[in-house]
Amino acid sequence: MMKVNCIFCGYEIDVNDLFCSECGQSQRDEQQQNDEDIFVCPTCGAENAPGLNHCAFCCSIFR
Ligand SMILES: [Zn+2]
Ligand SMILES: [Zn+2]
């Protein structure tokens, strides 16, 4: 199981934990940012990393 450090206090917690077991802060801020950065291909609906000019799955050109 992967471990990550709490984004607030640095305590080592499980990567799937939503709250730090040490300071109790929610770890969702980072995940929500990542979700917003995902670009959904209008052609095939695949989720791509931001900044690409073509879909990594179906290769259609964006815009
Ligand atoms: Zn913490
Ligand atoms: Zn696509």
Short mmCIF file of N, CA, C and O and ligand atoms in Angstrom, two decimals:
data_model
loop_
_atom_site.label_atom_id
_atom_site.label_comp_id
_atom_site.label_asym_id
_atom_site.label_seq_id
_atom_site.Cartn_x
_atom_site.Cartn_y
_atom_site.Cartn_z
N MET A 1 0.84 -1.21 0.00
CA MET A 1 0.00 0.00 0.00
C MET A 1 0.87 1.25 0.00
O MET A 1 1.80 1.35 0.77
N MET A 2 0.55 2.19 -0.85
CA MET A 2 1.35 3.41 -0.94
C MET A 2 1.11 4.34 0.24
O MET A 2 0.02 4.40 0.79
N LYS A 3 2.16 5.03 0.60
CA LYS A 3 2.07 6.02 1.68
C LYS A 3 2.32 7.41 1.11
O LYS A 3 3.11 7.59 0.19
N VAL A 4 1.61 8.37 1.66
CA VAL A 4 1.86 9.77 1.30
C VAL A 4 2.00 10.57 2.59
O VAL A 4 1.63 10.09 3.66
N ASN A 5 2.51 11.78 2.47
CA ASN A 5 2.62 12.63 3.64
C ASN A 5 1.43 13.58 3.68
O ASN A 5 1.02 14.12 2.65
N CYS A 6 0.88 13.76 4.87
CA CYS A 6 -0.20 14.72 5.06
C CYS A 6 0.20 16.07 4.49
O CYS A 6 1.31 16.55 4.70
N ILE A 7 -0.73 16.69 3.71
CA ILE A 7 -0.40 17.96 3.07
C ILE A 7 -0.36 19.10 4.08
O ILE A 7 0.06 20.21 3.76
N PHE A 8 -0.78 18.84 5.33
CA PHE A 8 -0.77 19.88 6.35
C PHE A 8 0.37 19.69 7.34
O PHE A 8 1.11 20.63 7.62
N CYS A 9 0.50 18.47 7.90
CA CYS A 9 1.48 18.29 8.98
C CYS A 9 2.63 17.38 8.57
O CYS A 9 3.60 17.26 9.30
N GLY A 10 2.53 16.71 7.40
CA GLY A 10 3.61 15.88 6.93
C GLY A 10 3.63 14.48 7.51
O GLY A 10 4.52 13.69 7.19
N TYR A 11 2.64 14.15 8.33
CA TYR A 11 2.57 12.82 8.92
C TYR A 11 2.31 11.79 7.82
O TYR A 11 1.55 12.05 6.89
N GLU A 12 2.95 10.62 7.92
CA GLU A 12 2.80 9.60 6.89
C GLU A 12 1.47 8.88 7.05
O GLU A 12 1.20 8.28 8.10
N ILE A 13 0.64 8.93 6.00
CA ILE A 13 -0.67 8.27 6.02
C ILE A 13 -0.85 7.45 4.77
O ILE A 13 -0.11 7.59 3.80
N ASP A 14 -1.87 6.59 4.80
CA ASP A 14 -2.19 5.78 3.63
C ASP A 14 -2.69 6.68 2.50
O ASP A 14 -3.39 7.66 2.72
N VAL A 15 -2.32 6.34 1.24
CA VAL A 15 -2.66 7.19 0.11
C VAL A 15 -4.18 7.28 -0.08
O VAL A 15 -4.69 8.25 -0.64
N ASN A 16 -4.92 6.29 0.39
CA ASN A 16 -6.38 6.30 0.24
C ASN A 16 -7.10 6.99 1.38
O ASN A 16 -8.31 7.16 1.33
N ASP A 17 -6.37 7.38 2.43
CA ASP A 17 -7.01 8.04 3.56
C ASP A 17 -7.50 9.42 3.15
O ASP A 17 -6.77 10.19 2.53
N LEU A 18 -8.74 9.73 3.50
CA LEU A 18 -9.28 11.06 3.18
C LEU A 18 -8.91 12.07 4.26
O LEU A 18 -8.94 13.27 4.02
N PHE A 19 -8.60 11.56 5.46
CA PHE A 19 -8.24 12.45 6.56
C PHE A 19 -6.94 11.98 7.19
O PHE A 19 -6.69 10.77 7.30
N CYS A 20 -6.11 12.92 7.62
CA CYS A 20 -4.88 12.60 8.31
C CYS A 20 -5.21 12.02 9.68
O CYS A 20 -6.03 12.56 10.41
N SER A 21 -4.56 10.91 10.01
CA SER A 21 -4.83 10.29 11.30
C SER A 21 -4.10 11.02 12.42
O SER A 21 -4.33 10.75 13.59
N GLU A 22 -3.23 11.93 12.08
CA GLU A 22 -2.49 12.70 13.08
C GLU A 22 -3.17 14.03 13.38
O GLU A 22 -3.49 14.33 14.51
N CYS A 23 -3.41 14.85 12.36
CA CYS A 23 -3.98 16.18 12.59
C CYS A 23 -5.46 16.25 12.21
O CYS A 23 -6.13 17.24 12.52
N GLY A 24 -5.97 15.22 11.51
CA GLY A 24 -7.40 15.17 11.19
C GLY A 24 -7.83 16.05 10.03
O GLY A 24 -9.01 16.13 9.72
N GLN A 25 -6.88 16.65 9.32
CA GLN A 25 -7.24 17.53 8.20
C GLN A 25 -7.62 16.70 6.97
O GLN A 25 -7.04 15.66 6.70
N SER A 26 -8.59 17.18 6.21
CA SER A 26 -9.00 16.52 4.98
C SER A 26 -7.88 16.59 3.95
O SER A 26 -7.24 17.63 3.79
N GLN A 27 -7.67 15.48 3.25
CA GLN A 27 -6.63 15.44 2.22
C GLN A 27 -7.21 15.62 0.83
O GLN A 27 -6.56 15.37 -0.17
N ARG A 28 -8.44 16.07 0.73
CA ARG A 28 -9.12 16.10 -0.56
C ARG A 28 -8.75 17.30 -1.42
O ARG A 28 -9.04 17.28 -2.61
N ASP A 29 -8.19 18.34 -0.87
CA ASP A 29 -7.89 19.53 -1.66
C ASP A 29 -7.05 19.21 -2.88
O ASP A 29 -7.36 19.60 -3.98
N GLU A 30 -6.00 18.44 -2.67
CA GLU A 30 -5.11 18.10 -3.77
C GLU A 30 -5.84 17.27 -4.83
O GLU A 30 -5.70 17.50 -6.01
N GLN A 31 -6.66 16.31 -4.39
CA GLN A 31 -7.37 15.46 -5.33
C GLN A 31 -8.36 16.26 -6.16
O GLN A 31 -8.49 16.04 -7.36
N GLN A 32 -9.06 17.21 -5.53
CA GLN A 32 -10.02 18.01 -6.27
C GLN A 32 -9.33 18.83 -7.35
O GLN A 32 -9.82 18.96 -8.45
N GLN A 33 -8.17 19.37 -7.03
CA GLN A 33 -7.41 20.12 -8.03
C GLN A 33 -7.07 19.23 -9.22
O GLN A 33 -7.20 19.62 -10.36
N ASN A 34 -6.65 18.02 -8.94
CA ASN A 34 -6.29 17.10 -10.02
C ASN A 34 -7.50 16.80 -10.89
O ASN A 34 -7.40 16.72 -12.11
N ASP A 35 -8.66 16.62 -10.26
CA ASP A 35 -9.86 16.34 -11.03
C ASP A 35 -10.18 17.49 -11.98
O ASP A 35 -10.55 17.28 -13.13
N GLU A 36 -10.02 18.72 -11.50
CA GLU A 36 -10.35 19.87 -12.33
C GLU A 36 -9.38 20.00 -13.51
O GLU A 36 -9.74 20.52 -14.55
N ASP A 37 -8.17 19.53 -13.34
CA ASP A 37 -7.17 19.65 -14.39
C ASP A 37 -7.39 18.65 -15.52
O ASP A 37 -6.85 18.82 -16.60
N ILE A 38 -8.16 17.61 -15.26
CA ILE A 38 -8.37 16.59 -16.28
C ILE A 38 -9.18 17.17 -17.43
O ILE A 38 -10.19 17.84 -17.23
N PHE A 39 -8.73 16.93 -18.65
CA PHE A 39 -9.44 17.38 -19.85
C PHE A 39 -10.10 16.19 -20.51
O PHE A 39 -9.44 15.23 -20.89
N VAL A 40 -11.44 16.24 -20.64
CA VAL A 40 -12.16 15.12 -21.22
C VAL A 40 -12.26 15.31 -22.73
O VAL A 40 -12.73 16.33 -23.21
N CYS A 41 -11.78 14.30 -23.46
CA CYS A 41 -11.81 14.36 -24.92
C CYS A 41 -13.25 14.43 -25.41
O CYS A 41 -14.08 13.60 -25.03
N PRO A 42 -13.59 15.43 -26.27
CA PRO A 42 -14.97 15.54 -26.77
C PRO A 42 -15.32 14.44 -27.76
O PRO A 42 -16.49 14.22 -28.05
N THR A 43 -14.32 13.76 -28.31
CA THR A 43 -14.58 12.74 -29.31
C THR A 43 -14.85 11.38 -28.67
O THR A 43 -15.85 10.73 -28.96
N CYS A 44 -13.95 10.93 -27.78
CA CYS A 44 -14.06 9.58 -27.23
C CYS A 44 -14.39 9.59 -25.75
O CYS A 44 -14.70 8.55 -25.18
N GLY A 45 -14.32 10.77 -25.10
CA GLY A 45 -14.68 10.85 -23.68
C GLY A 45 -13.58 10.42 -22.74
O GLY A 45 -13.80 10.36 -21.53
N ALA A 46 -12.39 10.12 -23.25
CA ALA A 46 -11.29 9.71 -22.40
C ALA A 46 -10.77 10.90 -21.60
O ALA A 46 -10.85 12.05 -22.04
N GLU A 47 -10.23 10.63 -20.42
CA GLU A 47 -9.67 11.68 -19.59
C GLU A 47 -8.19 11.86 -19.90
O GLU A 47 -7.40 10.93 -19.80
N ASN A 48 -7.83 13.08 -20.30
CA ASN A 48 -6.45 13.38 -20.66
C ASN A 48 -5.84 14.35 -19.67
O ASN A 48 -6.53 15.13 -19.03
N ALA A 49 -4.53 14.33 -19.58
CA ALA A 49 -3.82 15.33 -18.80
C ALA A 49 -4.00 16.69 -19.47
O ALA A 49 -4.16 16.77 -20.68
N PRO A 50 -3.97 17.77 -18.68
CA PRO A 50 -4.11 19.10 -19.27
C PRO A 50 -2.90 19.47 -20.12
O PRO A 50 -1.81 18.96 -19.90
N GLY A 51 -3.10 20.35 -21.10
CA GLY A 51 -1.99 20.87 -21.90
C GLY A 51 -1.70 20.09 -23.16
O GLY A 51 -0.86 20.50 -23.94
N LEU A 52 -2.37 18.97 -23.37
CA LEU A 52 -2.16 18.22 -24.60
C LEU A 52 -2.93 18.87 -25.74
O LEU A 52 -3.99 19.45 -25.52
N ASN A 53 -2.43 18.79 -26.97
CA ASN A 53 -3.19 19.33 -28.10
C ASN A 53 -3.85 18.23 -28.92
O ASN A 53 -4.48 18.48 -29.92
N HIS A 54 -3.70 16.99 -28.48
CA HIS A 54 -4.47 15.91 -29.09
C HIS A 54 -4.76 14.85 -28.04
O HIS A 54 -4.05 14.74 -27.05
N CYS A 55 -5.80 14.06 -28.28
CA CYS A 55 -6.19 13.02 -27.33
C CYS A 55 -5.17 11.89 -27.35
O CYS A 55 -4.77 11.41 -28.40
N ALA A 56 -4.74 11.47 -26.15
CA ALA A 56 -3.76 10.40 -26.06
C ALA A 56 -4.37 9.04 -26.38
O ALA A 56 -3.65 8.06 -26.54
N PHE A 57 -5.69 8.96 -26.46
CA PHE A 57 -6.36 7.68 -26.65
C PHE A 57 -6.86 7.51 -28.08
O PHE A 57 -6.64 6.47 -28.70
N CYS A 58 -7.53 8.52 -28.64
CA CYS A 58 -8.07 8.38 -29.99
C CYS A 58 -7.32 9.29 -30.98
O CYS A 58 -7.60 9.25 -32.17
N CYS A 59 -6.39 10.11 -30.49
CA CYS A 59 -5.53 10.94 -31.33
C CYS A 59 -6.27 12.05 -32.06
O CYS A 59 -5.72 12.67 -32.97
N SER A 60 -7.52 12.33 -31.71
CA SER A 60 -8.21 13.45 -32.35
C SER A 60 -7.63 14.77 -31.82
O SER A 60 -7.26 14.87 -30.65
N ILE A 61 -7.54 15.76 -32.70
CA ILE A 61 -6.96 17.06 -32.34
C ILE A 61 -7.98 17.88 -31.58
O ILE A 61 -9.14 17.97 -32.00
N PHE A 62 -7.55 18.48 -30.48
CA PHE A 62 -8.46 19.36 -29.74
C PHE A 62 -8.50 20.71 -30.41
O PHE A 62 -7.45 21.26 -30.74
N ARG A 63 -9.70 21.25 -30.56
CA ARG A 63 -10.01 22.57 -31.15
C ARG A 63 -9.44 22.81 -32.53
O ARG A 63 -8.77 22.04 -33.15
ZN ZN B 1 -1.80 15.80 9.21
ZN ZN B 2 -10.20 10.93 -27.60
#
